[in-house]
Amino acid sequence: MLALSSRLLDELNLAEAAKAEAEWTPDLVPSQLVNAYAAANVEAVVDYVSEKGRTSLETAPADVIAASKWQYGRRPVAFLPLTERVLYRAVVATLADDLPFVPRGKEAYRSFQRRALIAQGATHVVTTDLANFYSSIPTDRLVSELVDRTGRWEPVEWLRDFWLHAADGSNGLPQVSQPSDLVAESYADELHRRLLRRNVRAWRWADDFRFAATSANDAYAALEIFDEEARKLGLTVNERKTRTQTIAEYGKSLDAGAERLQKITKEVAADLTDFNPYDDSIITPSEAQVQEGAAEAILEYWRKEKSTGQGRLDLLAQMELASLLRHSLSILEVLARPSAIEHCADILQSDPQLTPQVVRYLAALSEAEQGGVRSAARYIIENIPLNRWQRLWFLDLYSQANLAPVYDREVAIPWIESNLTDTSEVLRSSAVWALSMNWTLTQDQWNLVTGSATSLGTPWLSAGLLNSSGPIDQRDTLLSSDKLARGVYNWTKTWDPFPPPF
């Protein structure tokens, strides 16, 4: 039961929450189609959410898909309907002034990483974090922490119901959510304060911790205290990501990636610099040429390491290589260069956590290099066993107006259709939208998914009617029963994302 009292609902800034939710682009998953509608129709979304907020939101628990993390482990990503996401963001915003402020951005993160290096008398640094932090936070303890901090029982009680609903009665917060990030800071901050009270020199970034120690024994003692205090809060130390290094080793690990990138960039710039014998002038390359050359050099470096076996690299070297590869893909995406297309399948097999970067790169090239992108995508879906999270990304790719896999009826279209019966509603609904974007969605397929749809999937399904007539009775039932679905349907009719290929 997620209805809000009139008093609490009147306090919420739904317009600000709806705008922020529509504009937020998560790194880990594709943005939901309904976000684009919300960005263009904030007022209509606010009216809809306000109406729903005054009643009981009887929706299903979050649809959870596990995203791949580097080398090992998975991160459960919770997909929630737009209404719940807007209300969640708006309610948390009423508490924000009393929650810990944490600076964000690359510079703030670099500062966090280096704090232990300048700690007086430190000889060792401990790097560690919490295992499954968001999923492990005990709801009751978090509620008590938030009430103590804010003195606001009513919004916190609504949040308790929301979290229990989203997690189907279990503990934990929905991941890949800015409101969850803000609230989780309070719980991690409590752990941090307990460490400081026990004289552990600790610094924190979200659930990542660094300890400065005066000896190896001091580092071991700090870890003992960390484990003890974490368990008191219902949390667990991530042993696989815990390591102790000397100050010199830790500093070297921080600088290794940047130094290698700088070295590669300088070498490329030197190679591209030329001499004009006619006027004795030096021809210097442009910044774009240097960046492209560095990105391609990284790909070559990665390819050589892969061919000789990455098993010979230590853990830090493997992390450095993955970071460089991410940088290379980002540069080539911005410059729209096809250099990495032939490597995409191998990248997914060796570094599946880079799936978002691979798909975004292919999407950026889908117009200029449609043939190469289509061939790469076809090879990937035909030869690589993709998990649900990766399939979601490729469904998003196949929804791009420039890709048009309709011409690949032998592999691409059947692969999209295979997702129509998945147990994940997000996958089923995304498959409907991908088929619609390629003018192959049938009435039976639309009916198959619509029959089990909740408010999470209906925006995709209503938009899917764009390129499919759909059975009139089913269509009218959907559109007449849900104002948001009707709004998305009418909005989609106003744009022409992909002309029919006939």
Short mmCIF file of N, CA, C and O in Angstrom, two decimals, residues 90-99 146 150 152 155-156 159 182-183:
data_model
loop_
_atom_site.label_atom_id
_atom_site.label_comp_id
_atom_site.label_asym_id
_atom_site.label_seq_id
_atom_site.Cartn_x
_atom_site.Cartn_y
_atom_site.Cartn_z
N ALA A 90 10.82 12.18 -5.07
CA ALA A 90 10.23 13.35 -4.42
C ALA A 90 10.22 13.20 -2.89
O ALA A 90 10.46 14.17 -2.17
N VAL A 91 9.91 12.00 -2.39
CA VAL A 91 9.87 11.79 -0.94
C VAL A 91 11.27 11.89 -0.35
O VAL A 91 11.48 12.54 0.68
N VAL A 92 12.25 11.28 -1.00
CA VAL A 92 13.63 11.37 -0.51
C VAL A 92 14.10 12.82 -0.51
O VAL A 92 14.84 13.26 0.38
N ALA A 93 13.67 13.60 -1.49
CA ALA A 93 14.07 15.00 -1.57
C ALA A 93 13.62 15.80 -0.35
O ALA A 93 14.28 16.78 0.03
N THR A 94 12.50 15.40 0.29
CA THR A 94 12.05 16.12 1.48
C THR A 94 12.98 15.89 2.67
O THR A 94 12.92 16.63 3.65
N LEU A 95 13.83 14.85 2.58
CA LEU A 95 14.76 14.55 3.67
C LEU A 95 16.18 15.01 3.37
O LEU A 95 17.05 14.97 4.24
N ALA A 96 16.42 15.44 2.14
CA ALA A 96 17.78 15.64 1.65
C ALA A 96 18.60 16.60 2.50
O ALA A 96 19.81 16.38 2.70
N ASP A 97 17.99 17.65 3.03
CA ASP A 97 18.75 18.65 3.80
C ASP A 97 19.37 18.07 5.06
O ASP A 97 20.36 18.61 5.58
N ASP A 98 18.82 16.98 5.56
CA ASP A 98 19.32 16.38 6.79
C ASP A 98 20.16 15.12 6.55
O ASP A 98 20.57 14.45 7.50
N LEU A 99 20.40 14.80 5.29
CA LEU A 99 21.20 13.63 4.96
C LEU A 99 22.63 14.06 4.64
O LEU A 99 22.89 15.21 4.30
N LEU A 146 17.21 7.05 9.66
CA LEU A 146 16.65 8.22 8.97
C LEU A 146 15.77 9.06 9.90
O LEU A 146 15.79 10.30 9.84
N THR A 150 16.47 12.95 10.69
CA THR A 150 15.57 13.95 10.11
C THR A 150 14.41 14.34 11.03
O THR A 150 13.82 15.41 10.86
N ARG A 152 11.61 13.04 10.78
CA ARG A 152 10.43 12.98 9.90
C ARG A 152 9.91 11.55 9.83
O ARG A 152 10.42 10.72 9.08
N PRO A 155 7.30 10.65 6.03
CA PRO A 155 7.95 10.26 4.77
C PRO A 155 8.83 9.02 4.91
O PRO A 155 8.91 8.20 3.98
N VAL A 156 9.46 8.85 6.06
CA VAL A 156 10.31 7.67 6.26
C VAL A 156 9.47 6.41 6.32
O VAL A 156 9.87 5.36 5.78
N LEU A 159 8.67 5.45 2.89
CA LEU A 159 9.84 4.83 2.26
C LEU A 159 10.00 3.38 2.70
O LEU A 159 10.35 2.52 1.89
N LEU A 182 21.35 8.46 -2.34
CA LEU A 182 21.32 9.49 -1.29
C LEU A 182 21.00 8.88 0.07
O LEU A 182 21.64 9.19 1.08
N VAL A 183 20.02 7.99 0.10
CA VAL A 183 19.61 7.37 1.36
C VAL A 183 20.69 6.40 1.87
O VAL A 183 20.98 6.36 3.08
#
